[in-house]
């Protein structure tokens, strides 16, 4: 007789469940899908809302996802569970999510757990686009969830940074500055020019449309509790995986990963940031495991005990604190050990807490080199690209720097209690907190992950990249010394008092017995 495997409490909750996921093709959505298939393999079905792209239908897009290294362990150990994933043609920006009547009825009759991850993460997105995707899209998913006959848990993925006016963020909902329904109607009826005119006033004090639209979405979700069994999960900045499904998994250049790649390529030389402030980041596998655990808790315990909507701040600030200065130093060390291919300059950028100093470095080390490279491309009759790349980098840095020049305080008692309440079985399968993270090893995996999965650079090219980096180092040091020598030479020849002082100092040095005799021998 075959021995039955022991299941943890969380695995038992998901056994036989039908799940609906929006945003399943995004970074966190893919990790969630993989984790459910691998660790909760007894789920009945997983419906995934997917938008077709160009010549790729939803089935083709799902096949492409399953071919990623992310799903390698599922493909190797449990390939049969992939058949449980059913793609649904739809879009949160379309009416009724773009679902057919048949698919809508399937979801209403079968789904017990909803993970709403769909969102636009473009911090610089137009207000209309952000509201339609993040706020109106959330309302459409909520409307569908309210019709579901067997719903146990609705998890809304938010962000810890959507309440920028709060100096300290608790695990609760806060009043929204505007009625979400009014804003949704406004962007629906106003033209683009009118929306652009009122955007600054609407957004204040929010730095971008992303945090504003996510804040409005939280209000929509909160208003449905307790009629709807829902919960808000607020991760901080999500970064590559610590351990699962593989160390360093990442498939986008958002946030710190993009900065690290830009710095590693030698393109980013300066960033406006306070090195003493703490980096509020969370590995994607910890965040995903927490969200899976939250759904289990909501479906079994919280629904009957929580008077107000459960909110969990998924943050690591007081678990394994790390400052932006430590991030820079560790990242720079690992970038030198594991360089990227095609460095345009030696990776030796730095952070500056003063905006003026940062802008000077941007001018001299971002913009001027970019225009010089494009000028050379023009002479060689090649396509110019560097100024365009630097413009995109500058826009991205400008948006991100809002979060790196402030100290954030997030309370995460519920998050820590989730870890405390886990059984040993659950902690082995759904690790959500680690107090012993090895930062050096983790950063190595982040860089190697970005190198392989984002930049498609094979690890076999590392020796060649290291040789190229040595050449760039010589060029870098030579250029720096020539630059400073040029400045001193210019000052010496054009500023009389400086020249007089230098001549005076030189005469004093020559009058010294030992040094003066040496200088005379070499005719100085």
Short mmCIF file of C-alpha atoms in Angstrom, two decimals:
data_model
loop_
_atom_site.label_atom_id
_atom_site.label_comp_id
_atom_site.label_asym_id
_atom_site.label_seq_id
_atom_site.Cartn_x
_atom_site.Cartn_y
_atom_site.Cartn_z
CA UNK A 1 0.00 0.00 0.00
CA UNK A 2 1.38 3.41 -1.01
CA UNK A 3 2.17 5.69 1.90
CA UNK A 4 0.16 8.89 1.83
CA UNK A 5 2.28 12.04 1.97
CA UNK A 6 1.76 14.37 4.92
CA UNK A 7 0.20 17.72 4.01
CA UNK A 8 0.59 20.96 5.91
CA UNK A 9 -2.42 23.01 7.02
CA UNK A 10 -1.98 25.39 4.08
CA UNK A 11 -1.76 22.53 1.58
CA UNK A 12 -4.90 20.98 3.05
CA UNK A 13 -6.77 24.26 2.57
CA UNK A 14 -5.89 24.41 -1.14
CA UNK A 15 -6.70 20.74 -1.77
CA UNK A 16 -9.57 20.53 -4.27
CA UNK A 17 -9.84 24.31 -4.55
CA UNK A 18 -10.46 26.21 -7.79
CA UNK A 19 -8.43 29.41 -8.06
CA UNK A 20 -8.73 32.51 -10.25
CA UNK A 21 -5.64 34.66 -10.88
CA UNK A 22 -5.41 38.05 -12.59
CA UNK A 23 -1.96 39.36 -13.47
CA UNK A 24 -0.68 35.81 -13.81
CA UNK A 25 1.75 36.78 -16.57
CA UNK A 26 3.51 39.39 -14.39
CA UNK A 27 6.58 38.88 -12.25
CA UNK A 28 4.77 38.03 -9.00
CA UNK A 29 1.89 36.34 -10.83
CA UNK A 30 4.18 33.80 -12.48
CA UNK A 31 5.94 33.03 -9.19
CA UNK A 32 2.54 32.58 -7.50
CA UNK A 33 1.37 30.23 -10.25
CA UNK A 34 4.55 28.14 -10.05
CA UNK A 35 4.41 27.91 -6.27
CA UNK A 36 0.76 26.83 -6.24
CA UNK A 37 1.45 24.14 -8.83
CA UNK A 38 4.54 22.87 -7.03
CA UNK A 39 3.56 23.07 -3.36
CA UNK A 40 -0.24 22.90 -3.61
CA UNK A 41 -0.40 20.32 -6.38
CA UNK A 42 -3.79 19.01 -5.23
CA UNK A 43 -5.63 22.14 -6.34
CA UNK A 44 -8.48 21.31 -8.66
CA UNK A 45 -8.05 24.07 -11.26
CA UNK A 46 -6.30 27.39 -11.72
CA UNK A 47 -7.98 29.85 -14.07
CA UNK A 48 -5.62 32.57 -15.31
CA UNK A 49 -6.87 35.74 -17.01
CA UNK A 50 -4.53 36.41 -19.95
CA UNK A 51 -4.59 39.14 -22.58
CA UNK A 52 -3.61 37.97 -26.09
CA UNK A 53 -0.64 39.81 -27.61
CA UNK A 54 0.04 40.39 -31.29
CA UNK A 55 0.18 36.95 -32.91
CA UNK A 56 0.24 35.06 -29.59
CA UNK A 57 -3.08 33.75 -28.29
CA UNK A 58 -3.69 33.00 -24.63
CA UNK A 59 -2.80 29.29 -25.01
CA UNK A 60 0.47 30.20 -26.74
CA UNK A 61 1.32 32.74 -24.06
CA UNK A 62 0.71 30.16 -21.34
CA UNK A 63 2.95 27.68 -23.16
CA UNK A 64 5.66 30.35 -23.35
CA UNK A 65 5.40 30.88 -19.60
CA UNK A 66 5.73 27.17 -18.87
CA UNK A 67 8.95 27.07 -20.94
CA UNK A 68 10.64 29.59 -18.63
CA UNK A 69 13.39 28.38 -16.25
CA UNK A 70 10.99 29.40 -13.48
CA UNK A 71 8.88 26.29 -14.15
CA UNK A 72 11.78 23.88 -14.53
CA UNK A 73 11.20 22.04 -11.25
CA UNK A 74 7.49 21.65 -12.01
CA UNK A 75 8.30 20.36 -15.50
CA UNK A 76 10.83 17.88 -14.08
CA UNK A 77 8.96 16.64 -11.00
CA UNK A 78 5.22 17.26 -11.54
CA UNK A 79 4.53 17.87 -15.25
CA UNK A 80 0.99 16.53 -14.93
CA UNK A 81 -0.15 19.48 -12.77
CA UNK A 82 0.39 21.92 -15.65
CA UNK A 83 -2.86 20.60 -17.15
CA UNK A 84 -4.73 22.13 -14.21
CA UNK A 85 -3.98 25.64 -15.47
CA UNK A 86 -6.71 26.99 -17.76
CA UNK A 87 -6.07 30.28 -19.61
CA UNK A 88 -9.03 32.62 -20.09
CA UNK A 89 -9.01 35.26 -22.81
CA UNK A 90 -9.64 38.57 -21.09
CA UNK A 91 -8.39 41.95 -19.91
CA UNK A 92 -9.14 43.87 -16.69
CA UNK A 93 -9.46 47.04 -18.79
CA UNK A 94 -12.26 45.54 -20.91
CA UNK A 95 -15.95 45.48 -20.07
CA UNK A 96 -16.77 42.50 -17.83
CA UNK A 97 -13.03 41.69 -17.92
CA UNK A 98 -13.42 40.72 -21.59
CA UNK A 99 -14.74 37.30 -20.54
CA UNK A 100 -17.23 35.33 -22.57
CA UNK A 101 -20.55 34.47 -20.89
CA UNK A 102 -19.50 30.81 -20.61
CA UNK A 103 -16.19 31.63 -18.94
CA UNK A 104 -17.87 34.08 -16.59
CA UNK A 105 -20.36 31.44 -15.48
CA UNK A 106 -17.53 28.96 -14.91
CA UNK A 107 -15.81 31.39 -12.56
CA UNK A 108 -19.02 32.28 -10.73
CA UNK A 109 -19.89 28.64 -10.10
CA UNK A 110 -16.46 27.14 -9.42
CA UNK A 111 -13.94 29.61 -7.96
CA UNK A 112 -13.18 29.62 -4.23
CA UNK A 113 -9.98 31.71 -4.08
CA UNK A 114 -9.16 34.88 -6.06
CA UNK A 115 -5.72 36.46 -6.34
CA UNK A 116 -6.03 39.89 -7.93
CA UNK A 117 -2.51 40.81 -9.08
CA UNK A 118 -3.24 42.63 -12.36
CA UNK A 119 -1.86 46.19 -12.38
CA UNK A 120 0.27 48.56 -14.38
CA UNK A 121 3.58 49.00 -12.55
CA UNK A 122 4.70 51.94 -14.69
CA UNK A 123 5.23 54.65 -12.10
CA UNK A 124 5.20 57.31 -14.82
CA UNK A 125 1.97 56.10 -16.47
CA UNK A 126 -0.71 58.61 -17.47
CA UNK A 127 -3.45 59.05 -14.87
CA UNK A 128 -6.12 57.68 -17.20
CA UNK A 129 -4.14 54.50 -17.87
CA UNK A 130 -3.31 53.94 -14.19
CA UNK A 131 -6.92 54.47 -13.05
CA UNK A 132 -8.37 52.23 -15.77
CA UNK A 133 -5.96 49.39 -14.95
CA UNK A 134 -5.40 49.64 -11.20
CA UNK A 135 -8.65 51.14 -9.91
CA UNK A 136 -11.41 50.44 -12.43
CA UNK A 137 -9.87 47.03 -13.13
CA UNK A 138 -10.07 46.22 -9.42
CA UNK A 139 -13.75 47.23 -9.35
CA UNK A 140 -14.51 44.87 -12.25
CA UNK A 141 -12.80 41.96 -10.50
CA UNK A 142 -14.68 42.79 -7.28
CA UNK A 143 -17.99 42.85 -9.19
CA UNK A 144 -17.24 39.37 -10.51
CA UNK A 145 -16.14 38.11 -7.08
CA UNK A 146 -19.42 39.28 -5.52
CA UNK A 147 -21.26 36.89 -7.84
CA UNK A 148 -19.07 33.89 -6.98
CA UNK A 149 -21.12 31.33 -5.10
CA UNK A 150 -18.36 29.58 -3.16
CA UNK A 151 -15.78 32.30 -2.54
CA UNK A 152 -13.54 31.71 0.50
CA UNK A 153 -10.84 34.34 -0.03
CA UNK A 154 -10.21 37.40 -2.20
CA UNK A 155 -6.61 38.67 -1.99
CA UNK A 156 -5.91 42.13 -3.40
CA UNK A 157 -2.23 42.85 -4.10
CA UNK A 158 -1.45 46.46 -3.19
CA UNK A 159 1.82 48.17 -2.24
CA UNK A 160 3.29 49.40 1.04
CA UNK A 161 3.99 52.75 -0.64
CA UNK A 162 0.41 53.73 -1.54
CA UNK A 163 -0.08 55.91 1.58
CA UNK A 164 2.79 58.36 1.17
CA UNK A 165 1.18 60.91 3.50
CA UNK A 166 1.54 58.53 6.45
CA UNK A 167 4.84 58.87 8.29
CA UNK A 168 4.19 55.46 9.86
CA UNK A 169 2.08 52.89 8.03
CA UNK A 170 -0.03 50.56 10.15
CA UNK A 171 -1.71 47.36 9.02
CA UNK A 172 -5.08 48.96 8.43
CA UNK A 173 -6.94 50.90 5.76
CA UNK A 174 -6.72 54.68 5.54
CA UNK A 175 -9.23 57.13 4.13
CA UNK A 176 -8.75 57.92 0.47
CA UNK A 177 -8.28 61.60 -0.53
CA UNK A 178 -11.00 61.23 -3.18
CA UNK A 179 -13.97 58.98 -3.85
CA UNK A 180 -12.70 56.28 -6.24
CA UNK A 181 -15.98 56.25 -8.12
CA UNK A 182 -15.75 60.00 -8.78
CA UNK A 183 -12.20 59.64 -10.12
CA UNK A 184 -13.17 56.70 -12.32
CA UNK A 185 -16.04 58.72 -13.81
CA UNK A 186 -13.76 61.71 -14.26
CA UNK A 187 -11.15 59.88 -16.35
CA UNK A 188 -13.92 58.23 -18.33
CA UNK A 189 -15.55 61.48 -19.43
CA UNK A 190 -12.70 64.01 -19.58
CA UNK A 191 -10.41 64.20 -22.60
CA UNK A 192 -6.66 63.65 -22.25
CA UNK A 193 -5.86 67.37 -22.15
CA UNK A 194 -8.32 67.98 -19.34
CA UNK A 195 -7.01 65.02 -17.34
CA UNK A 196 -3.43 66.26 -17.73
CA UNK A 197 -4.45 69.68 -16.37
CA UNK A 198 -5.96 68.34 -13.15
CA UNK A 199 -3.52 65.46 -12.60
CA UNK A 200 -1.03 67.39 -10.35
CA UNK A 201 -3.82 68.56 -8.01
CA UNK A 202 -5.40 65.11 -7.84
CA UNK A 203 -2.13 63.32 -7.19
CA UNK A 204 -0.83 65.54 -4.37
CA UNK A 205 0.89 64.35 -2.19
CA UNK A 206 1.44 61.21 -4.26
CA UNK A 207 4.61 61.22 -6.41
CA UNK A 208 3.08 59.23 -9.27
CA UNK A 209 -0.11 57.75 -10.66
CA UNK A 210 0.78 54.22 -9.53
CA UNK A 211 0.64 54.85 -5.77
CA UNK A 212 -2.44 57.09 -6.17
CA UNK A 213 -4.45 54.57 -8.21
CA UNK A 214 -3.47 51.71 -5.88
CA UNK A 215 -4.64 53.76 -2.89
CA UNK A 216 -8.04 54.28 -4.53
CA UNK A 217 -8.20 50.54 -5.28
CA UNK A 218 -7.63 49.75 -1.58
CA UNK A 219 -10.69 51.85 -0.73
CA UNK A 220 -12.81 49.90 -3.20
CA UNK A 221 -11.72 46.58 -1.68
CA UNK A 222 -12.18 47.81 1.89
CA UNK A 223 -15.73 48.93 1.15
CA UNK A 224 -16.69 45.35 0.23
CA UNK A 225 -15.68 43.91 3.63
CA UNK A 226 -17.20 41.94 5.40
CA UNK A 227 -19.76 41.14 2.70
CA UNK A 228 -16.85 39.82 0.65
CA UNK A 229 -14.11 37.71 2.34
CA UNK A 230 -11.26 39.96 1.23
CA UNK A 231 -7.82 41.02 2.41
CA UNK A 232 -5.23 43.58 1.30
CA UNK A 233 -1.59 42.47 0.96
CA UNK A 234 0.99 45.28 0.87
CA UNK A 235 4.50 44.15 -0.10
CA UNK A 236 7.33 46.66 -0.18
CA UNK A 237 9.66 46.77 -3.22
CA UNK A 238 9.67 43.21 -4.59
CA UNK A 239 13.10 41.95 -5.62
CA UNK A 240 14.47 38.65 -7.06
CA UNK A 241 13.86 35.36 -5.26
CA UNK A 242 15.97 34.33 -2.31
CA UNK A 243 15.54 30.59 -2.72
CA UNK A 244 12.45 29.47 -4.66
CA UNK A 245 12.00 28.22 -7.26
CA UNK A 246 15.67 29.07 -7.80
CA UNK A 247 17.94 31.68 -6.21
CA UNK A 248 17.91 35.02 -8.04
CA UNK A 249 14.90 34.49 -10.31
CA UNK A 250 13.77 37.74 -11.96
CA UNK A 251 12.30 38.51 -15.36
CA UNK A 252 12.09 42.31 -15.43
CA UNK A 253 14.25 45.37 -14.90
CA UNK A 254 11.90 47.22 -12.58
CA UNK A 255 13.19 48.88 -9.41
CA UNK A 256 16.55 47.92 -7.88
CA UNK A 257 17.20 45.17 -10.47
CA UNK A 258 17.19 47.71 -13.29
CA UNK A 259 19.48 49.99 -11.29
CA UNK A 260 21.89 47.15 -10.68
CA UNK A 261 21.98 46.20 -14.36
CA UNK A 262 22.42 49.85 -15.42
CA UNK A 263 25.22 50.31 -12.89
CA UNK A 264 26.80 46.99 -13.89
CA UNK A 265 26.85 48.03 -17.54
CA UNK A 266 28.52 51.30 -16.54
CA UNK A 267 25.59 53.39 -17.79
CA UNK A 268 24.33 54.63 -14.39
CA UNK A 269 27.05 56.61 -12.60
CA UNK A 270 25.03 58.44 -9.96
CA UNK A 271 21.80 58.09 -8.04
CA UNK A 272 20.06 60.50 -5.70
CA UNK A 273 19.73 58.51 -2.50
CA UNK A 274 20.43 58.73 1.22
CA UNK A 275 22.74 55.85 2.08
CA UNK A 276 21.70 55.90 5.75
CA UNK A 277 18.04 55.23 4.97
CA UNK A 278 16.75 51.68 4.98
CA UNK A 279 15.94 49.81 1.79
CA UNK A 280 12.40 48.47 2.15
CA UNK A 281 12.60 45.40 -0.08
CA UNK A 282 11.19 41.87 0.01
CA UNK A 283 12.28 38.77 -1.99
CA UNK A 284 9.52 37.65 -4.34
CA UNK A 285 9.36 34.12 -2.91
CA UNK A 286 8.81 35.43 0.64
CA UNK A 287 6.08 37.79 -0.59
CA UNK A 288 4.38 35.04 -2.61
CA UNK A 289 4.48 32.52 0.24
CA UNK A 290 2.98 35.16 2.54
CA UNK A 291 0.10 35.83 0.13
CA UNK A 292 -0.63 32.09 -0.19
CA UNK A 293 -0.65 31.86 3.60
CA UNK A 294 -2.92 34.92 3.91
CA UNK A 295 -5.53 33.28 1.67
CA UNK A 296 -5.45 30.16 3.86
CA UNK A 297 -5.86 32.24 7.04
CA UNK A 298 -8.65 34.33 5.51
CA UNK A 299 -10.53 31.25 4.35
CA UNK A 300 -10.29 29.45 7.70
CA UNK A 301 -9.85 31.90 10.60
CA UNK A 302 -9.87 35.61 9.84
CA UNK A 303 -13.25 35.75 8.12
CA UNK A 304 -15.15 35.35 11.38
CA UNK A 305 -12.76 37.10 13.77
CA UNK A 306 -11.70 40.31 11.99
CA UNK A 307 -14.06 43.28 12.51
CA UNK A 308 -12.30 45.39 9.87
CA UNK A 309 -10.71 44.23 6.64
CA UNK A 310 -7.43 42.36 7.26
CA UNK A 311 -4.37 44.25 5.95
CA UNK A 312 -0.86 42.76 5.99
CA UNK A 313 2.29 44.83 5.40
CA UNK A 314 4.70 42.35 3.82
CA UNK A 315 7.92 44.14 4.75
CA UNK A 316 11.32 43.03 6.04
CA UNK A 317 12.48 46.28 7.63
CA UNK A 318 12.69 45.00 11.21
CA UNK A 319 13.45 41.41 10.17
CA UNK A 320 16.72 41.92 8.31
CA UNK A 321 17.35 45.70 8.10
CA UNK A 322 19.65 46.90 5.35
CA UNK A 323 20.50 50.46 4.30
CA UNK A 324 20.83 51.76 0.74
CA UNK A 325 24.51 52.32 1.49
CA UNK A 326 24.94 48.62 2.28
CA UNK A 327 23.02 47.73 -0.86
CA UNK A 328 25.40 49.88 -2.91
CA UNK A 329 28.61 48.53 -1.39
CA UNK A 330 27.58 44.89 -1.53
CA UNK A 331 26.13 45.27 -5.02
CA UNK A 332 29.24 47.00 -6.33
CA UNK A 333 31.51 44.29 -4.91
CA UNK A 334 29.46 41.53 -6.52
CA UNK A 335 29.20 43.41 -9.82
CA UNK A 336 32.99 43.50 -9.97
CA UNK A 337 33.15 39.76 -9.24
CA UNK A 338 30.41 38.83 -11.72
CA UNK A 339 30.44 41.53 -14.42
CA UNK A 340 27.88 41.93 -17.19
CA UNK A 341 28.83 41.63 -20.82
CA UNK A 342 29.39 44.74 -22.94
CA UNK A 343 30.24 47.22 -20.21
CA UNK A 344 30.38 50.72 -21.71
CA UNK A 345 32.34 51.91 -18.68
CA UNK A 346 33.83 50.52 -15.49
CA UNK A 347 31.00 50.11 -12.92
CA UNK A 348 32.03 52.59 -10.25
CA UNK A 349 28.91 54.71 -9.72
CA UNK A 350 27.84 56.06 -6.34
CA UNK A 351 24.87 57.48 -4.47
CA UNK A 352 24.59 61.18 -3.60
CA UNK A 353 22.32 62.54 -0.89
CA UNK A 354 22.54 66.09 -2.28
CA UNK A 355 20.38 66.71 -5.33
CA UNK A 356 22.68 69.41 -6.73
CA UNK A 357 25.77 67.20 -6.59
CA UNK A 358 23.82 64.33 -8.14
CA UNK A 359 22.69 66.55 -11.02
CA UNK A 360 26.29 67.63 -11.66
CA UNK A 361 27.39 64.02 -11.94
CA UNK A 362 24.43 63.24 -14.20
CA UNK A 363 25.44 66.09 -16.49
CA UNK A 364 29.13 65.15 -16.69
CA UNK A 365 28.89 61.35 -16.54
CA UNK A 366 25.47 60.56 -18.03
CA UNK A 367 24.52 63.23 -20.54
CA UNK A 368 27.88 64.33 -21.99
CA UNK A 369 29.11 60.74 -22.64
CA UNK A 370 25.71 59.91 -24.17
CA UNK A 371 25.92 62.79 -26.64
CA UNK A 372 29.56 61.94 -27.44
CA UNK A 373 28.65 58.31 -28.18
CA UNK A 374 25.72 59.37 -30.38
CA UNK A 375 27.98 61.85 -32.18
CA UNK A 376 30.41 59.02 -32.94
CA UNK A 377 27.50 56.90 -34.16
CA UNK A 378 26.47 59.75 -36.45
CA UNK A 379 29.97 60.02 -37.90
CA UNK A 380 30.10 56.25 -38.41
CA UNK A 381 26.59 56.35 -39.95
CA UNK A 382 25.24 54.03 -37.29
CA UNK A 383 21.94 54.25 -35.46
CA UNK A 384 22.09 56.62 -32.48
CA UNK A 385 20.78 55.20 -29.21
CA UNK A 386 22.63 56.46 -26.15
CA UNK A 387 20.78 59.74 -25.58
CA UNK A 388 17.46 57.92 -25.85
CA UNK A 389 18.61 55.29 -23.33
CA UNK A 390 19.85 57.94 -20.92
CA UNK A 391 16.52 59.78 -21.17
CA UNK A 392 14.68 56.60 -20.18
CA UNK A 393 17.15 55.98 -17.35
CA UNK A 394 16.77 59.55 -16.08
CA UNK A 395 12.98 59.29 -16.11
CA UNK A 396 13.13 55.98 -14.25
CA UNK A 397 15.60 57.29 -11.68
CA UNK A 398 13.56 60.43 -11.11
CA UNK A 399 10.50 58.36 -10.22
CA UNK A 400 12.36 55.79 -8.11
CA UNK A 401 14.35 58.40 -6.18
CA UNK A 402 11.22 59.48 -4.34
CA UNK A 403 11.39 56.17 -2.47
CA UNK A 404 15.17 56.17 -1.88
CA UNK A 405 15.38 59.65 -0.35
CA UNK A 406 12.88 58.99 2.44
CA UNK A 407 12.90 56.82 5.54
CA UNK A 408 9.82 54.58 5.63
CA UNK A 409 8.29 53.07 8.73
CA UNK A 410 6.04 50.07 8.15
CA UNK A 411 4.45 48.15 11.00
CA UNK A 412 4.27 44.43 10.20
CA UNK A 413 2.96 42.70 13.33
CA UNK A 414 0.45 40.60 11.35
CA UNK A 415 3.16 39.57 8.91
CA UNK A 416 5.42 38.42 11.75
CA UNK A 417 2.50 36.65 13.46
CA UNK A 418 1.86 34.68 10.26
CA UNK A 419 5.39 33.34 10.56
CA UNK A 420 5.05 32.68 14.29
CA UNK A 421 1.80 30.74 13.81
CA UNK A 422 3.17 28.50 11.06
CA UNK A 423 3.62 24.82 11.77
CA UNK A 424 6.96 23.21 10.97
CA UNK A 425 5.42 21.63 7.87
CA UNK A 426 4.16 24.98 6.64
CA UNK A 427 7.43 26.73 7.43
CA UNK A 428 9.29 24.15 5.36
CA UNK A 429 6.96 24.60 2.40
CA UNK A 430 5.98 28.28 2.65
CA UNK A 431 8.85 30.17 4.24
CA UNK A 432 7.86 33.81 4.72
CA UNK A 433 10.51 35.18 7.09
CA UNK A 434 14.25 34.60 7.41
CA UNK A 435 16.37 36.32 10.01
CA UNK A 436 19.61 34.76 8.77
CA UNK A 437 19.75 36.01 5.16
CA UNK A 438 23.30 35.91 3.82
CA UNK A 439 23.42 39.26 2.00
CA UNK A 440 26.63 38.50 0.08
CA UNK A 441 25.33 35.21 -1.29
CA UNK A 442 21.92 36.73 -2.02
CA UNK A 443 23.39 39.63 -4.02
CA UNK A 444 25.52 37.21 -5.97
CA UNK A 445 22.36 35.32 -6.95
CA UNK A 446 20.54 38.56 -7.80
CA UNK A 447 23.29 39.63 -10.20
CA UNK A 448 23.67 36.20 -11.77
CA UNK A 449 19.88 35.96 -12.05
CA UNK A 450 19.59 39.32 -13.79
CA UNK A 451 22.49 38.33 -16.02
CA UNK A 452 20.89 35.04 -17.12
CA UNK A 453 17.15 35.64 -17.03
CA UNK A 454 16.88 39.33 -17.98
CA UNK A 455 19.95 40.04 -20.09
CA UNK A 456 20.20 36.49 -21.53
CA UNK A 457 23.94 36.38 -20.83
CA UNK A 458 25.28 32.86 -20.43
CA UNK A 459 27.47 32.23 -17.38
CA UNK A 460 30.15 30.81 -19.70
CA UNK A 461 30.86 34.40 -20.83
CA UNK A 462 32.00 35.48 -17.35
CA UNK A 463 35.77 35.04 -18.05
CA UNK A 464 35.47 37.20 -21.17
CA UNK A 465 33.43 39.80 -19.26
CA UNK A 466 36.08 39.92 -16.52
CA UNK A 467 38.82 40.55 -19.08
CA UNK A 468 36.77 43.33 -20.64
CA UNK A 469 36.17 44.83 -17.19
CA UNK A 470 39.93 44.99 -16.53
CA UNK A 471 40.38 46.95 -19.75
CA UNK A 472 37.53 49.30 -18.78
CA UNK A 473 39.16 49.79 -15.37
CA UNK A 474 42.41 50.97 -16.98
CA UNK A 475 40.46 53.28 -19.27
CA UNK A 476 38.44 54.57 -16.32
CA UNK A 477 41.46 55.32 -14.10
CA UNK A 478 43.38 56.92 -16.99
CA UNK A 479 40.43 59.11 -17.91
CA UNK A 480 39.83 60.22 -14.32
CA UNK A 481 43.45 61.26 -13.83
CA UNK A 482 43.57 63.04 -17.18
CA UNK A 483 40.33 64.84 -16.31
CA UNK A 484 41.68 66.16 -13.00
CA UNK A 485 45.04 66.98 -14.54
CA UNK A 486 43.24 68.95 -17.24
CA UNK A 487 41.31 70.93 -14.65
CA UNK A 488 44.47 71.71 -12.67
CA UNK A 489 46.33 72.67 -15.85
CA UNK A 490 43.51 75.00 -16.87
CA UNK A 491 43.45 76.63 -13.42
CA UNK A 492 47.23 76.94 -13.39
CA UNK A 493 47.32 78.71 -16.74
CA UNK A 494 44.29 80.94 -16.26
CA UNK A 495 44.12 81.90 -12.60
CA UNK A 496 47.06 84.13 -11.65
CA UNK A 497 46.88 83.79 -7.89
CA UNK A 498 46.73 79.99 -8.09
CA UNK A 499 49.77 79.97 -10.37
CA UNK A 500 51.60 82.29 -7.95
CA UNK A 501 50.79 80.02 -4.98
CA UNK A 502 51.88 76.88 -6.84
CA UNK A 503 55.17 78.53 -7.87
CA UNK A 504 55.72 79.62 -4.27
CA UNK A 505 55.08 76.07 -2.98
CA UNK A 506 57.41 74.66 -5.68
CA UNK A 507 60.22 77.05 -4.63
CA UNK A 508 59.84 75.99 -0.99
CA UNK A 509 60.01 72.31 -1.95
CA UNK A 510 63.13 72.94 -4.06
CA UNK A 511 64.81 74.66 -1.10
CA UNK A 512 64.57 71.47 0.95
CA UNK A 513 67.96 69.68 0.93
CA UNK A 514 66.88 66.16 0.03
CA UNK A 515 63.85 66.84 -2.19
CA UNK A 516 65.42 69.91 -3.80
CA UNK A 517 68.50 67.97 -4.87
CA UNK A 518 66.34 65.22 -6.33
CA UNK A 519 64.24 67.73 -8.31
CA UNK A 520 67.40 69.38 -9.71
CA UNK A 521 68.64 66.01 -10.93
CA UNK A 522 65.45 65.42 -12.86
CA UNK A 523 65.49 69.05 -14.08
CA UNK A 524 62.24 70.22 -12.48
#
